[in-house]
Structures are given as C-alpha cells and as structure tokens.
Amino acid sequence: MKLLIALFFVLGSFSSFSKIHEVKLLNKGTDGQKMVFEPMVLFIKKGDSVKFIPTDKSHNVMSMTKKGGVPTGSKKWKGKTSKVHIQKFDEEGIHGIKCRPHLAMGMVGAVVVGNAKNYDAFKKVRLIGKAKKRFKDILKTVKTGKAGK
Ligand SMILES: [Cu+2]
C-alpha cells in the first residue's frame, strides 16, 4: 500500500512537470511562406517554456509591443538575433510574438498559454502590410484552437 501511494506520488509529480516546446525561426516555412515562426501559433500550458530556434540566421523573437499584444501584467521580453531563446510563460492568455528584422515581411506569431482570455484585446492589435494579413490567420487559428502552420 505504501509503495502504491509512493508510486502515485511519483507519477503525479511527473505529470505536473512543465514542458519545453519548440518554435523554429525560418526564412521559408514548410508551406512555402517566407519569414515565419513555425508553428505560427503554439498552444501550451501555463508554466511551460518555449525554445525559439533560429534554424535560419538573422531572426530574433520578442514579445509584441503593440497595445493588447500580450496579456495584461506580462512582462516584455526579447531574444538576441540568431541566438536560441528560451522563454517561460507564466501568464495565461495570448502572447503575440514578432521578429524585429522581418516584421515588415510579416514575421509574427503567437503563443497561447492556457485559455485565450485576452482574445478581444488581442484582436485589436493594429499591424500593417504582410504582418496584418498574417495576423488574421493567427486570430483564426487561435479561435479554432487548432495548431497553426
Ligand atoms: Cu525574422
């Protein structure tokens, strides 16, 4: 019996371990689109981390600085160009991300932590050009709850 309790305890603590997910920073995605985060939208649990990998060089990843781009209360963060960046996400909601050098080429994405509770504020983020177009795809993906490209 004691062994059984111990076993449950071990299994329980294993399942509560936070995961590390991966997002690639690419010049060309598997669907042929240029300058992308892959996946474009990532769904994770609160407390999980994301490893952003610049498979192609000269990309960076940082939180969206536009109003509504991240959940209220979450801090801004920024990865270095061409460097792997690991970011832990403790605030629930949609976290918009962008690549500074390629924002004009539409390099935006999102990490959805648990519930997309800030959807209404997030959808008001104003972007231009290609980023605006891709942002619509992001919103669609967040709404359907399916992993994006
Ligand atoms: Cu980039």
Coordinates of C-alpha atoms and ligand atoms in Angstrom, one line a residue:
M1 CA 0.0 0.0 0.0
K2 CA 2.8 2.4 0.9
L3 CA 4.5 1.5 -2.3
L4 CA 1.3 2.3 -4.2
I5 CA 1.0 5.7 -2.6
A6 CA 4.6 6.4 -3.4
L7 CA 4.1 5.4 -7.0
F8 CA 1.1 7.7 -7.3
F9 CA 3.1 10.5 -5.8
V10 CA 6.0 9.9 -8.3
L11 CA 3.6 9.7 -11.3
G12 CA 1.7 12.8 -10.1
S13 CA 4.9 14.9 -9.9
F14 CA 5.9 13.7 -13.3
S15 CA 2.7 14.8 -14.9
S16 CA 3.0 18.3 -13.3
F17 CA 6.4 18.9 -14.9
S18 CA 6.3 21.8 -17.3
K19 CA 7.2 21.1 -20.9
I20 CA 9.6 22.7 -23.2
H21 CA 8.1 23.3 -26.7
E22 CA 10.0 24.3 -29.8
V23 CA 9.3 27.0 -32.4
K24 CA 11.6 27.4 -35.4
L25 CA 12.5 30.8 -37.0
L26 CA 12.7 30.2 -40.7
N27 CA 13.3 32.0 -44.0
K28 CA 10.8 29.7 -45.6
G29 CA 8.2 27.6 -43.9
T30 CA 7.2 24.1 -44.9
D31 CA 4.1 25.6 -46.7
G32 CA 6.4 27.8 -48.7
Q33 CA 5.6 31.1 -46.9
K34 CA 8.5 33.4 -46.3
M35 CA 9.8 34.6 -42.9
V36 CA 7.8 32.5 -40.5
F37 CA 7.6 31.2 -37.0
E38 CA 6.8 27.5 -37.2
P39 CA 4.4 26.8 -35.8
M40 CA 2.9 30.2 -36.3
V41 CA 0.6 29.6 -33.3
L42 CA 1.7 27.4 -30.4
F43 CA -0.7 26.2 -27.7
I44 CA 0.9 25.5 -24.3
K45 CA 0.1 25.1 -20.6
K46 CA 0.8 27.8 -18.0
G47 CA 4.3 27.4 -16.7
D48 CA 5.6 25.8 -19.9
S49 CA 8.6 27.1 -21.8
V50 CA 9.3 27.6 -25.4
K51 CA 12.6 27.2 -27.1
F52 CA 12.9 29.5 -30.1
I53 CA 15.4 28.1 -32.6
P54 CA 16.8 30.3 -35.3
T55 CA 17.2 27.5 -37.8
D56 CA 18.0 30.2 -40.4
K57 CA 20.1 33.1 -39.2
S58 CA 19.3 36.8 -38.7
H59 CA 16.0 36.2 -37.0
N60 CA 15.0 37.2 -33.4
V61 CA 11.9 36.7 -31.3
M62 CA 10.4 39.2 -28.9
S63 CA 7.0 40.0 -27.3
M64 CA 4.6 42.1 -29.4
T65 CA 5.0 45.7 -28.2
K66 CA 1.7 46.9 -29.6
K67 CA -1.1 47.6 -27.1
G68 CA -3.1 44.4 -26.4
G69 CA -0.3 42.2 -27.9
V70 CA 0.3 40.4 -24.7
P71 CA -1.9 39.6 -21.6
T72 CA -2.2 42.4 -19.0
G73 CA 0.6 42.0 -16.4
S74 CA 3.0 40.0 -18.5
K75 CA 6.5 41.5 -18.9
K76 CA 8.1 42.4 -22.2
W77 CA 11.0 40.2 -23.3
K78 CA 13.4 40.0 -26.2
G79 CA 15.7 37.4 -27.7
K80 CA 19.0 38.1 -29.4
T81 CA 19.4 37.9 -33.1
S82 CA 20.5 34.5 -34.4
K83 CA 20.5 33.1 -30.9
V84 CA 18.4 30.3 -29.3
H85 CA 16.0 31.9 -26.9
I86 CA 14.1 30.0 -24.1
Q87 CA 11.1 31.8 -22.7
K88 CA 8.9 30.6 -19.8
F89 CA 5.3 31.6 -19.9
D90 CA 3.5 32.2 -16.6
E91 CA 0.7 34.5 -17.7
E92 CA -2.4 32.9 -19.2
G93 CA -3.6 34.3 -22.5
I94 CA -2.4 35.0 -26.0
H95 CA 1.2 36.3 -26.2
G96 CA 1.9 37.9 -29.6
I97 CA 5.5 37.5 -30.9
K98 CA 7.4 39.1 -33.6
C99 CA 10.8 39.1 -35.3
R100 CA 12.1 42.6 -35.4
P101 CA 14.2 42.4 -38.6
H102 CA 11.3 40.8 -40.5
L103 CA 8.2 42.4 -39.0
A104 CA 7.6 44.3 -42.3
M105 CA 7.7 40.9 -44.1
G106 CA 5.0 39.6 -41.8
M107 CA 7.1 37.6 -39.3
V108 CA 4.6 37.5 -36.4
G109 CA 3.2 34.7 -34.4
A110 CA 1.6 33.8 -31.1
V111 CA 1.9 31.6 -28.1
V112 CA -1.4 30.7 -26.5
V113 CA -1.0 29.9 -22.8
G114 CA -4.0 28.0 -21.5
N115 CA -7.1 30.0 -22.1
A116 CA -7.1 32.7 -24.8
K117 CA -8.8 35.0 -22.3
N118 CA -7.4 38.3 -23.8
Y119 CA -8.8 37.5 -27.3
D120 CA -10.9 40.7 -27.5
A121 CA -7.9 42.9 -26.6
F122 CA -5.6 40.9 -28.8
K123 CA -7.7 41.1 -31.9
K124 CA -7.5 44.9 -31.7
V125 CA -3.7 44.9 -32.3
R126 CA -3.0 47.0 -35.3
L127 CA -0.4 45.8 -37.7
I128 CA 0.3 46.8 -41.3
G129 CA 1.1 45.1 -44.6
K130 CA 2.0 41.4 -44.6
A131 CA 2.0 41.3 -40.8
K132 CA -1.6 42.4 -40.8
K133 CA -2.5 39.7 -43.2
R134 CA -0.8 37.0 -41.2
F135 CA -2.3 38.3 -38.0
K136 CA -5.8 37.5 -39.4
D137 CA -4.6 33.9 -39.8
I138 CA -3.3 33.9 -36.3
L139 CA -6.7 35.1 -35.0
K140 CA -8.4 32.4 -37.0
T141 CA -6.1 29.7 -35.6
V142 CA -6.5 30.9 -32.0
K143 CA -10.3 30.9 -32.4
T144 CA -10.4 27.4 -33.8
G145 CA -7.9 26.2 -31.2
K146 CA -6.0 24.2 -33.7
A147 CA -2.3 24.3 -34.1
G148 CA -1.3 26.7 -36.9
K149 CA 1.3 26.3 -39.6
Ligands
CU1 CU 12.9 37.0 -38.9

